[in-house]
Coordinates of C-alpha atoms in Angstrom, one line a residue:
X1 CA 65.6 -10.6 89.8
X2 CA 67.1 -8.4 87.2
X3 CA 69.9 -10.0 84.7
X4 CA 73.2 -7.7 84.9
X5 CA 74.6 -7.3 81.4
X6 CA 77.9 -8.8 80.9
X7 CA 81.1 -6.3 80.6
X8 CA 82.4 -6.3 76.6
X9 CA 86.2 -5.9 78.7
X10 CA 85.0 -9.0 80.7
X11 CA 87.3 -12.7 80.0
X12 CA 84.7 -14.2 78.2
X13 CA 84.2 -12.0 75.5
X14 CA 87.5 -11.8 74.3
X15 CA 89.1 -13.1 70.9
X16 CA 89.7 -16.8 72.0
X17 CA 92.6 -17.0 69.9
X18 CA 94.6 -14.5 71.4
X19 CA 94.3 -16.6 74.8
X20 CA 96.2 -19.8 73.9
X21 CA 99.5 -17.6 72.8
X22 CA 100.8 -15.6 76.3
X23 CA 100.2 -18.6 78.3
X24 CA 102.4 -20.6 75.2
X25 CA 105.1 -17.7 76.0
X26 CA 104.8 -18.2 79.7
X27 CA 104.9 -22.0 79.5
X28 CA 108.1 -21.6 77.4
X29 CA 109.9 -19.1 79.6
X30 CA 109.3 -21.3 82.9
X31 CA 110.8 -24.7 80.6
X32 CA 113.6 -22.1 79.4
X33 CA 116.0 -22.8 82.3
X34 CA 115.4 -26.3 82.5
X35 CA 116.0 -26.9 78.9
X36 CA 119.4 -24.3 79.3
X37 CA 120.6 -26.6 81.9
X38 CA 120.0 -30.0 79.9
X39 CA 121.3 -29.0 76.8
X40 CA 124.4 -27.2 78.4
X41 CA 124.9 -30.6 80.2
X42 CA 124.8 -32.5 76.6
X43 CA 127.5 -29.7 75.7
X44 CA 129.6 -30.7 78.3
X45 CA 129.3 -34.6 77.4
X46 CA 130.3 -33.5 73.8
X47 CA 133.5 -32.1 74.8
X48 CA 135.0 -35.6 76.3
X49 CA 136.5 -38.2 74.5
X50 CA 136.3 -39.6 72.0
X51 CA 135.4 -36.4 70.4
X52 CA 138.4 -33.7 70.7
X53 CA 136.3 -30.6 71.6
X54 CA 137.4 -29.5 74.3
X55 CA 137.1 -26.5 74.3
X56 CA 132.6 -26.7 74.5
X57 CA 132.9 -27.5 78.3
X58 CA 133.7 -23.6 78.7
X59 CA 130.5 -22.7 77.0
X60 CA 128.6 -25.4 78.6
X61 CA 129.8 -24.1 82.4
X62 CA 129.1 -20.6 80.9
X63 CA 125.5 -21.7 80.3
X64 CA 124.8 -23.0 83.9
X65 CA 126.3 -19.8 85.3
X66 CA 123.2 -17.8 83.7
X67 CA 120.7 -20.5 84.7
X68 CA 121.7 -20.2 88.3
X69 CA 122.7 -17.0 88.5
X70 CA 120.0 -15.1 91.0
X71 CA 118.3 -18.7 91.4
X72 CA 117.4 -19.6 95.0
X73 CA 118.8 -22.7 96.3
X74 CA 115.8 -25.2 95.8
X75 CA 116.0 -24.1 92.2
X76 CA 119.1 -24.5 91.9
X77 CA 119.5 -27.6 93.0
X78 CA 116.6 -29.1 90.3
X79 CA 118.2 -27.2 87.7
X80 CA 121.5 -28.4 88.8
X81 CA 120.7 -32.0 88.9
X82 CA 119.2 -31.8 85.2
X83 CA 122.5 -30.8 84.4
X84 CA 123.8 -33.6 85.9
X85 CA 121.8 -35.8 84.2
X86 CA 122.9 -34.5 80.7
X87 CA 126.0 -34.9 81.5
X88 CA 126.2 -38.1 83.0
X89 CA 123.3 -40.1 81.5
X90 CA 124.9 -40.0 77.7
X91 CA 128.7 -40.2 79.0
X92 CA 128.1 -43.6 81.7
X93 CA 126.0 -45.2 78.2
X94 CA 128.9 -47.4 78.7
X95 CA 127.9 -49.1 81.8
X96 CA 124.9 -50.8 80.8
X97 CA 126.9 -52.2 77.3
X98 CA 126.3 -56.0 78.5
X99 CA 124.2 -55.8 81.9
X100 CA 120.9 -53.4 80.4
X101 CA 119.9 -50.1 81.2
X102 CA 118.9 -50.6 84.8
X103 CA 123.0 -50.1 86.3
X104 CA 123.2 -47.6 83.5
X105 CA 120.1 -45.3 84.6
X106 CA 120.7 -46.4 88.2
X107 CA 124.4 -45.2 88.5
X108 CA 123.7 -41.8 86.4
X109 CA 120.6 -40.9 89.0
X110 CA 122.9 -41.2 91.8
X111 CA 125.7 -39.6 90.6
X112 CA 123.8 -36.5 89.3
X113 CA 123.0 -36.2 92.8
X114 CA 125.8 -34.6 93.4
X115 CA 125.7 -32.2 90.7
X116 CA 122.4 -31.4 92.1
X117 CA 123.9 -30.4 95.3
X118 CA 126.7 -28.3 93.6
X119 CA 123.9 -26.4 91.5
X120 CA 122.5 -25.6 94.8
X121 CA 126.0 -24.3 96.3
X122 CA 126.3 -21.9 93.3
X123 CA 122.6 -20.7 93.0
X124 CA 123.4 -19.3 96.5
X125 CA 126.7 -17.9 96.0
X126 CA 125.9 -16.4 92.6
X127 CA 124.8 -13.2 94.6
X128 CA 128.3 -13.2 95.9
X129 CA 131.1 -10.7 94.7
X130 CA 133.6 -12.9 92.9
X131 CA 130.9 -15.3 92.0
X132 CA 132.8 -17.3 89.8
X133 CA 135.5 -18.4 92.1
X134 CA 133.3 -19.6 94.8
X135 CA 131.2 -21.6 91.9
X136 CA 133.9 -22.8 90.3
X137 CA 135.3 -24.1 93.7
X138 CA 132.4 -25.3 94.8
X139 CA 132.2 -27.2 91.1
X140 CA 135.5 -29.5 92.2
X141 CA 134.3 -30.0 95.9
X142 CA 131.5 -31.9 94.2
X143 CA 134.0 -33.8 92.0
X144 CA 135.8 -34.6 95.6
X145 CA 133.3 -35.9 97.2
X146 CA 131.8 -38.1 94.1
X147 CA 135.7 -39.6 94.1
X148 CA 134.8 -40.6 97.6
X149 CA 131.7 -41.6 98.3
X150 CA 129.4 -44.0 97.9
X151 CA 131.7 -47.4 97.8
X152 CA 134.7 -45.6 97.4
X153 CA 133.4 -43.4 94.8
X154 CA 133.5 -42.6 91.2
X155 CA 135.4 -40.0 89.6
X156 CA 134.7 -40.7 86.4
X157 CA 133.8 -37.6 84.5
X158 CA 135.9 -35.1 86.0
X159 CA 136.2 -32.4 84.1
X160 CA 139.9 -32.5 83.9
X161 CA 139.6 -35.8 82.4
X162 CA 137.9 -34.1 79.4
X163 CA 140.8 -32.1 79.1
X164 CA 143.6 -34.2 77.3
X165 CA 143.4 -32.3 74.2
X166 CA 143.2 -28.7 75.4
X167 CA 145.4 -26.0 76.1
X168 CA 144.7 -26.2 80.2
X169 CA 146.2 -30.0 80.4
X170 CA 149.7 -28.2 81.1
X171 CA 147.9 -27.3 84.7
X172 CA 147.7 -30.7 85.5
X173 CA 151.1 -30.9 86.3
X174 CA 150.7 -27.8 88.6
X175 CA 148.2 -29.5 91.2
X176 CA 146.5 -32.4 89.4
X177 CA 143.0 -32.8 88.3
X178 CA 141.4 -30.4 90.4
X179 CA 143.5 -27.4 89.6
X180 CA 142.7 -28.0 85.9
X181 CA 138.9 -28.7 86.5
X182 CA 139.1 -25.8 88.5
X183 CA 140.9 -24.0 85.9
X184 CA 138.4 -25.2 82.9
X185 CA 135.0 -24.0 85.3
X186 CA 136.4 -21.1 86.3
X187 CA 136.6 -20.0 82.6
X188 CA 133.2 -21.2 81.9
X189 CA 131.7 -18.6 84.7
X190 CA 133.9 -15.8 84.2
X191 CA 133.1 -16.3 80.3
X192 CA 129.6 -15.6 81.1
X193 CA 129.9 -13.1 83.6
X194 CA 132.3 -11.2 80.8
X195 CA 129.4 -11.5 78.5
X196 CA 126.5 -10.5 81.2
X197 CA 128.6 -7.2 81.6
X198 CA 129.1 -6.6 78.6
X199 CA 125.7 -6.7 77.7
X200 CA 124.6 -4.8 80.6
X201 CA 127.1 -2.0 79.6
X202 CA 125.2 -1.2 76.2
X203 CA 121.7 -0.7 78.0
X204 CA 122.9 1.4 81.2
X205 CA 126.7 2.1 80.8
X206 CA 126.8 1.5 84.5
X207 CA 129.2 -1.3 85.4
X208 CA 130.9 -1.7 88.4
X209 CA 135.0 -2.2 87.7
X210 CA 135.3 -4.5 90.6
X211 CA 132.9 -7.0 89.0
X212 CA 134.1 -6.5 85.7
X213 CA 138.0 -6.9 86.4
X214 CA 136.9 -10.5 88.5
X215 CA 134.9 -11.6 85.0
X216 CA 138.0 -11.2 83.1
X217 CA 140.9 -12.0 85.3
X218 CA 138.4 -15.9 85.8
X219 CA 138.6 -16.1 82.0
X220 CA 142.3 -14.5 81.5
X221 CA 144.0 -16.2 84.3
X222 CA 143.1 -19.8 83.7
X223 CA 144.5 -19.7 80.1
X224 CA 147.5 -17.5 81.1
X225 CA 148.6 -20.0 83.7
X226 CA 148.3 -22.7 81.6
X227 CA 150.6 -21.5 79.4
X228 CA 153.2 -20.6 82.0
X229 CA 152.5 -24.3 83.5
X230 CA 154.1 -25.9 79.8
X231 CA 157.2 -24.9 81.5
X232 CA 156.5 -28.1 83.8
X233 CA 156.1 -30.8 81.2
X234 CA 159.1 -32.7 79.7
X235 CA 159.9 -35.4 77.7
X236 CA 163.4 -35.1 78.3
X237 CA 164.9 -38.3 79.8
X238 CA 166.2 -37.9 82.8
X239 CA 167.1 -41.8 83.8
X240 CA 168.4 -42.6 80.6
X241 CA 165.6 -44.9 78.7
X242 CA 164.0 -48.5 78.3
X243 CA 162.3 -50.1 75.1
X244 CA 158.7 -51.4 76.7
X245 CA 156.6 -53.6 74.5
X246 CA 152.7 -53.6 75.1
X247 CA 150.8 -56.5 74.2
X248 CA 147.4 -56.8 73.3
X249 CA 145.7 -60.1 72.5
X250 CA 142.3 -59.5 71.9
X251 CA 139.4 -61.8 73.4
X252 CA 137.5 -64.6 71.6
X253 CA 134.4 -62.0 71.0
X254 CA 133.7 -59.3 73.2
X255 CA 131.4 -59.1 76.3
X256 CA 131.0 -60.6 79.3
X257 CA 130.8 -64.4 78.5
X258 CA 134.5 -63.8 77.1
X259 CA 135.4 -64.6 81.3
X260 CA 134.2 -68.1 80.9
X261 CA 137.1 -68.4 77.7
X262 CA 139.5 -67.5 80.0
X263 CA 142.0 -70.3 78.6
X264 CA 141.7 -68.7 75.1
X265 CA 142.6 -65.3 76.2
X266 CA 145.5 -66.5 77.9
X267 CA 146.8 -68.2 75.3
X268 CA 146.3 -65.4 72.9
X269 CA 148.4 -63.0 74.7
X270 CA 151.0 -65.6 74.2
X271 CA 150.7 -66.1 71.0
X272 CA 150.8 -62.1 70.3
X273 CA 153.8 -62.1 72.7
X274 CA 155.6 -65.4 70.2
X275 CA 154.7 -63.6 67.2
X276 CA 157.0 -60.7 68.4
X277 CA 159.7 -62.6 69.5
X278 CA 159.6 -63.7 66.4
X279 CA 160.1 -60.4 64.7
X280 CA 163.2 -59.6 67.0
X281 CA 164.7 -62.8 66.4
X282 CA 164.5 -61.7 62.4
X283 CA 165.7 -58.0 63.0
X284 CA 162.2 -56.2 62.3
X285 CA 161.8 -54.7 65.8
X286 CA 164.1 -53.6 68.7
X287 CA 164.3 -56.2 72.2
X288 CA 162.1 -54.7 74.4
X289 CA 163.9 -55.0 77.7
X290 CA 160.4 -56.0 79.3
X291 CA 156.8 -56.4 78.0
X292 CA 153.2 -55.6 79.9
X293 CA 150.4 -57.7 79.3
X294 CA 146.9 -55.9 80.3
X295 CA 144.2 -56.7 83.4
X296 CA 143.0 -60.6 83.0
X297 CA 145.5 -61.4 80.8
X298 CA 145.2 -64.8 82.3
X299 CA 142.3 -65.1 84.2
X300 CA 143.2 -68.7 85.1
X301 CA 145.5 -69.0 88.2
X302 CA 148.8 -69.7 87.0
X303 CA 149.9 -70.5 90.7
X304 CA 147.5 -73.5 91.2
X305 CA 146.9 -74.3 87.8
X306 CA 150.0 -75.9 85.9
X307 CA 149.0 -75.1 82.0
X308 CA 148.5 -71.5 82.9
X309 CA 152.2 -71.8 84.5
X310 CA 153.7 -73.3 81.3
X311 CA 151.9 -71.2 78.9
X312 CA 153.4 -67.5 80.3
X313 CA 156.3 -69.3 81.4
X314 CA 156.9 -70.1 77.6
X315 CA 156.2 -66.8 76.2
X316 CA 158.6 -65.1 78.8
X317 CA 161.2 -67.3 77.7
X318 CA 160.6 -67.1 74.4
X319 CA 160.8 -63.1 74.5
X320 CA 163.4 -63.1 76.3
X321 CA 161.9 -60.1 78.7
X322 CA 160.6 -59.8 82.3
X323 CA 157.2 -59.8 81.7
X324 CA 153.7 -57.9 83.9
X325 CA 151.0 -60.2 83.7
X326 CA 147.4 -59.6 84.9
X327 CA 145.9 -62.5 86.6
X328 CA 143.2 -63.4 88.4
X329 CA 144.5 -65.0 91.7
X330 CA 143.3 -67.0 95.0
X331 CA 145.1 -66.4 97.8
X332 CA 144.0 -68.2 101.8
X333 CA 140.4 -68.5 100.2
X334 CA 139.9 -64.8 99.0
X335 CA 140.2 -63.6 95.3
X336 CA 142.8 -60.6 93.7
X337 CA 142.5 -58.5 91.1
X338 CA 146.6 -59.1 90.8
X339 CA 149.4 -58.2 88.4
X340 CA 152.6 -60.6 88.6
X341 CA 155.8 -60.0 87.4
X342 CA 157.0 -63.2 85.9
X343 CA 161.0 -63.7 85.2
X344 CA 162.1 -65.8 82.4
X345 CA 164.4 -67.6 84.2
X346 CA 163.1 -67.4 87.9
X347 CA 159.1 -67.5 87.1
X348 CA 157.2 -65.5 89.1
X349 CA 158.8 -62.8 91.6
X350 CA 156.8 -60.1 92.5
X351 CA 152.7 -59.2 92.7
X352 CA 150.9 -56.1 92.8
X353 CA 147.1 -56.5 94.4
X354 CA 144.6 -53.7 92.8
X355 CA 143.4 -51.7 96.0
X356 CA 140.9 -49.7 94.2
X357 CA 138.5 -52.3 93.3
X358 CA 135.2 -51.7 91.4
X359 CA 131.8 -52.0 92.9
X360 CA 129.2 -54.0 91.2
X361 CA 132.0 -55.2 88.8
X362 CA 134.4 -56.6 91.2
X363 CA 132.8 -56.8 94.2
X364 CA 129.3 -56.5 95.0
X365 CA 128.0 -54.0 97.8
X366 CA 124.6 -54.8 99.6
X367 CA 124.6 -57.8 98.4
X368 CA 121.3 -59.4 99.7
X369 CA 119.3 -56.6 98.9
X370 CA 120.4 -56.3 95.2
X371 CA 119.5 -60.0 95.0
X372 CA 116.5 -59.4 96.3
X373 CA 115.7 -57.2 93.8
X374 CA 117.4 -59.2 90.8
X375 CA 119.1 -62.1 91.4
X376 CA 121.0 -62.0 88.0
X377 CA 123.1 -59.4 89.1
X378 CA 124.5 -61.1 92.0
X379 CA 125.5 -64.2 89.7
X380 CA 127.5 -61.7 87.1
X381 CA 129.9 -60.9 90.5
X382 CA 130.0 -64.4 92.1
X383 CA 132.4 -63.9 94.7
X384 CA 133.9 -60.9 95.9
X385 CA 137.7 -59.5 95.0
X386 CA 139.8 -58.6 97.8
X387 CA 141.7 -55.0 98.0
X388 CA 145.6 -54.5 98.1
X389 CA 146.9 -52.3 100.8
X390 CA 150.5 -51.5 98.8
X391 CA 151.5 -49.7 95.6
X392 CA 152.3 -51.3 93.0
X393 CA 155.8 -50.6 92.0
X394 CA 157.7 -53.6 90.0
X395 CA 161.6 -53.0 89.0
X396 CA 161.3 -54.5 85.5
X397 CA 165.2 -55.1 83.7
X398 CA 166.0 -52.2 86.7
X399 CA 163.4 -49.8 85.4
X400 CA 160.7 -48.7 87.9
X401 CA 157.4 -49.3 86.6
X402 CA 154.0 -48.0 88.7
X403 CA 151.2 -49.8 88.0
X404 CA 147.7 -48.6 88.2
X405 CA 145.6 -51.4 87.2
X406 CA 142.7 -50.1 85.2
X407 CA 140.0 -48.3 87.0
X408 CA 142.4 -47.1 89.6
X409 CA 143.5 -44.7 87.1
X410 CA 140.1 -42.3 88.0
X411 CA 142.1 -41.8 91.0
X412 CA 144.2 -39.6 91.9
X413 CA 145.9 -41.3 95.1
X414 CA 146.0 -44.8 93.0
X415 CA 147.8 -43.2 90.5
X416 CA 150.1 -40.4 92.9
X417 CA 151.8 -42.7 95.1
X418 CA 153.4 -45.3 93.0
X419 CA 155.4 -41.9 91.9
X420 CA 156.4 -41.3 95.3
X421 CA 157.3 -44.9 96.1
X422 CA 159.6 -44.3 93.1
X423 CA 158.3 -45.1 89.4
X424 CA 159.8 -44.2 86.2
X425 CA 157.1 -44.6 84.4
X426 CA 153.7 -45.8 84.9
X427 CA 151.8 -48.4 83.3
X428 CA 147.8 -49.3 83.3
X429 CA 147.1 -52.2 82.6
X430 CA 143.2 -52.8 81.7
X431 CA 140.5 -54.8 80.4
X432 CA 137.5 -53.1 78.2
X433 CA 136.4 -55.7 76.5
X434 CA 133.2 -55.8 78.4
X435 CA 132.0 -52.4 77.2
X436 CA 132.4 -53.4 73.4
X437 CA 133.4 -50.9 71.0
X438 CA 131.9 -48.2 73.6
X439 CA 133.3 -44.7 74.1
X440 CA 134.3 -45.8 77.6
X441 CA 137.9 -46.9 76.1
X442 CA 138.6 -43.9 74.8
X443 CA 137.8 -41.9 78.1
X444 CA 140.0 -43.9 80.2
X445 CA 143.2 -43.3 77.7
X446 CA 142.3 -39.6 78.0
X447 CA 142.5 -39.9 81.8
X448 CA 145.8 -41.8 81.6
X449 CA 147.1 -38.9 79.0
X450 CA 146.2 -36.5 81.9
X451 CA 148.4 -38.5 84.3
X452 CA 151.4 -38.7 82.0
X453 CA 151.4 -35.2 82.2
X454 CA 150.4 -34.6 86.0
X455 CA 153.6 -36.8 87.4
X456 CA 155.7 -36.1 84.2
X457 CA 155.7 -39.6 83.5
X458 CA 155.6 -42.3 80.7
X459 CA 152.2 -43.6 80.2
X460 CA 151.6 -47.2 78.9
X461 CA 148.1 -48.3 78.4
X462 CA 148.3 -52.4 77.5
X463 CA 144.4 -53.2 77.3
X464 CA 143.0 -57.2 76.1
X465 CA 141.3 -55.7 73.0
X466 CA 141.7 -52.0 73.0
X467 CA 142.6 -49.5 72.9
X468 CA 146.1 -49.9 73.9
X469 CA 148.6 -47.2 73.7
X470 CA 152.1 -45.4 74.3
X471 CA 151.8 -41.9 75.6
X472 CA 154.7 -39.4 76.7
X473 CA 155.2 -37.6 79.4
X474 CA 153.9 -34.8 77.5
X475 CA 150.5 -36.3 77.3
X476 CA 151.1 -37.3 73.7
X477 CA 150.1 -40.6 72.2
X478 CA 153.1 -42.0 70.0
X479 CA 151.2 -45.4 69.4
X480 CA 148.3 -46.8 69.9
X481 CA 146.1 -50.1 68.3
X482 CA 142.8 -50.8 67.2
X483 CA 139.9 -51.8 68.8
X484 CA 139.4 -56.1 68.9
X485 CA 142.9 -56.6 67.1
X486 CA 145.7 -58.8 68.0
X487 CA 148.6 -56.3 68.4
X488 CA 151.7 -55.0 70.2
X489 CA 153.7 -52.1 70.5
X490 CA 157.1 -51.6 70.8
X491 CA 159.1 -48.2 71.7
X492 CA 162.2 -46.5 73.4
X493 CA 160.8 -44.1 76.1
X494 CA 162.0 -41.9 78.2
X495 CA 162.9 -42.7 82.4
X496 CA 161.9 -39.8 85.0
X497 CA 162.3 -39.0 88.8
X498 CA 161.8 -35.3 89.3
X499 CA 158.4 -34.5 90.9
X500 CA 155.8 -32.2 89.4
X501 CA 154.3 -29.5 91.9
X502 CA 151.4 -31.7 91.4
X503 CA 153.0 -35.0 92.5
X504 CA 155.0 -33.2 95.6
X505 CA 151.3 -31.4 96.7
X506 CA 148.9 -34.1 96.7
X507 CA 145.6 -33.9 97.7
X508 CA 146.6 -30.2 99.2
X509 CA 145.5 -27.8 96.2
X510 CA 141.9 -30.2 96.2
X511 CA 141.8 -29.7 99.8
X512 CA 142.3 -25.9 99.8
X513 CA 139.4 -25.3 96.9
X514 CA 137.3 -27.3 99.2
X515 CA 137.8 -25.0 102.0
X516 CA 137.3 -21.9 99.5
X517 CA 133.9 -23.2 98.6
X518 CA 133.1 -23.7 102.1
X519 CA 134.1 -20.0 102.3
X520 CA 131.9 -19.1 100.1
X521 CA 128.7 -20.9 101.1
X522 CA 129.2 -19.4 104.7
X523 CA 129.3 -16.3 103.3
X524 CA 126.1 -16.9 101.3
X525 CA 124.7 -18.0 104.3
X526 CA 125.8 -14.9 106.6
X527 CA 124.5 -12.9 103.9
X528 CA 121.5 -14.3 103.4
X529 CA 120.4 -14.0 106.8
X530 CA 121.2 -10.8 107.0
X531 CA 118.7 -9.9 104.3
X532 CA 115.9 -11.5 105.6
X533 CA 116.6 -9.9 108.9
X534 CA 116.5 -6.8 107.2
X535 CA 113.4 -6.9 105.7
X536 CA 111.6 -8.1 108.4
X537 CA 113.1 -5.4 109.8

């Protein structure tokens, strides 16, 4: 047989070290998106509390709208849920303070999920005319349906609840927190399809004025409305006012394991509540016509356990104020997350059951199979709180105060309907000391900063150790206290009872952007149909 010479333009004889470099260049743009979506998800953690840069979740959402823009749906929803991840994974941290990594890592998986799913949705509408409406639309029907489902939900991490700081919190009072999410994404995809055009201007000066006038009325409008929405927040007092004192005790040392000092915690509040009786008595600080203790401020029942009874009956009448007290109560064999408005001359008169419990910390869903799979977890939730079925409002020296008791304060309804059964104010009372010196403080005072100014109300925050604070209708914080410091604050505050827009619409304005986005994935759908029908055609 006769050898065939090998081709000099054949593979094998070329320089083998120009080889290694275009398939380093292809490897790099195929990780390009990926990395995009990541990073702009870490951008988007960045802008929450405690950090005051609000402003980066525009850029981040900008960022996702050119990693899914043209994508097809499967992509999109990979790309989408690695967004979700660097978003969530960094900002839930916070979880797994005390109980490891696994709840952390667990409950940031799942919740990505849903992100996944909305980077899907906008991958297929970013074909769309007026793209970044139906994406940003689509971007608060995800945040609806993580508030709802599983166990209730979790809406921590809205986008409006990164917002506290920024010039769109004025929207909140329009139509809550999904008019100013949908405000803040909106911006973020109009800002890059601005920039797309721009761009695509200087190589073919062919731009369509349709597409341009929807990139800049998504970027123009959100920021315009929000400054014709200041108009709707108020500090004025309308029901003349009330001087509130918020105590904080602190906790023997923080983490879980401060549960089973339960006497000690109680009998700090006390003590922080004698100390400023004591400074009234001398002149140094105003009466406070009534005083709010925070979430397990005595975790021992004060209605079957004496001491208990003595010890808050004491400090009441040693203030000399009605005082809210968060206790841990048994009631016909089941267990209440409960807040108890205790009279110094009557004792107690009225109680509030927190309806929106927390799963895995307050009650424990699929309980034999997570015990199955570690039965240290089930031990940390014991026995199962019981759910309220009526709002909390408690006429306090005849103020009306609402009370949201901690993580009811990630929900809208929790928070809405103790307006509309007639509170003045609203306080949320709360109990962090299990996540430690953790951001997670700091992001639940931002999302009570964003209900002060959704319902126009007077925000207290009294928390065991921290942060506890005063914040105006306006979504201001006048006071506030340190983290693991006995402390109280006292202040005059103003007394509301108009309605915002927000508080008289409800769920309606999240409702409506729901059905928009279902608008626009039908129309992706119609669409796309028709194009493979086409080219088979």
């Amino acid at each position: 047989m006769t050898a065939t010479a090998t081709s000099v333009d054949e593979p094998d004889q070329l320089d083998p070290q120009s080889a290694p470099a275009p398939r380093a260049a292809r490897l790099a743009r195929r990780l390009a998106p990926a990395a995009a979506a990541t990073l702009s998800g870490v951008l988007l953690y960045v802008s929450f509390p405690p950090r005051t840069l609000w402003w980066l979740a525009v850029p981040a959402f900008a960022v996702l709208g050119g990693v899914l823009r043209g994508r097809t749906w499967k992509a999109g929803l990979g790309l989408g849920y690695l967004f979700g991840l660097g978003f969530l994974l960094p900002l839930l941290v916070w979880t797994g303070v005390e109980v490891g990594p696994g709840p952390w890592l667990a409950l940031a998986v799942i919740e990505a999920v849903f992100v996944a799913l909305v980077g899907a949705g906008i991958a297929a509408v970013s074909r769309l005319p007026g793209r970044p409406v139906w994406a940003a639309a689509l971007w608060v029907a995800g945040e609806a349906a993580r508030a709802r489902v599983p166990f209730g939900g979790f809406p921590w991490g809205k986008i409006a609840f990164g917002q506290a700081d920024g010039v769109f919190l004025p929207l909140a009072a329009l139509g809550g927190t999904p008019v100013l999410g949908f405000a803040v994404v909106l911006c973020g995809f109009g800002l890059y399809e601005a920039v797309r055009l721009a761009v695509e201007r200087r190589h073919t000066r062919a731009v369509r004025r349709a597409a341009a006038a929807v990139a800049l009325l998504s970027v123009a409008v959100p920021v315009v409305g929000a400054l014709a929405a200041r108009t709707l927040v108020s500090d004025e007092a309308e029901d003349g006012t009330a001087t509130v004192a918020v105590i904080q005790g602190n906790v023997p040392r923080a983490g879980l394991d401060f549960n089973s000092q339960r006497r000690a915690v109680l009998d700090y509040h006390a003590r922080e509540t004698e100390r400023l009786a004591a400074e009234v008595k001398a002149g140094k600080v105003p009466q406070p016509d009534f005083v709010l203790w925070p979430e397990n401020s005595s975790d021992i029942d004060p209605f079957t356990n004496a001491d208990a009874y003595a010890v808050i009956d004491a400090a009441a009448k040693e203030i000399g104020a009605p005082i809210s007290v968060g206790g841990v109560v048994e009631k016909d064999g089941r267990l209440y997350n409960q807040q108890i408005l205790w009279d110094p001359e009557k004792g107690p008169t009225d109680t509030y059951d927190k309806r929106q419990i927390q799963p895995f910390g307050e009650y424990l869903p699929l309980r034999s199979l997570i015990g199955a799979i570690n039965d240290e977890w089930t031990s940390m939730v014991r026995q199962d709180f019981s759910r309220g079925d009526e709002p909390g409002v408690f006429t306090l020296d005849g103020t009306e105060v609402g009370l949201a008791t901690c993580y009811e304060a990630a929900f809208d309804w929790a928070v809405r309907d103790t307006v509309t059964a007639g509170a003045q104010m609203i306080s949320v009372p709360s109990n962090n000391a299990t996540f430690d010196r953790s951001e997670m403080t700091y992001q639940q005072l931002a999302m009570s900063r964003v209900r002060a100014v959704e319902h126009s109300r007077t925000v207290t925050v009294p928390v065991t150790s921290g942060v506890s604070a005063v914040i105006m209708p306006d979504g201001t914080v006048t006071q506030r206290t340190g983290m693991f410091v006995a402390d109280s604050l006292v202040q005059e505050v103003p007394l509301r009872s108009s309605d915002t827009p927000a508080t008289r619409l409800g769920v309606l304005p999240e409702v409506l952007l729901v059905l928009v986005a279902a608008g626009g994935l039908g129309w992706a759908v119609v669409a796309g149909v028709r194009g493979r029908r086409a080219g088979r055609a």
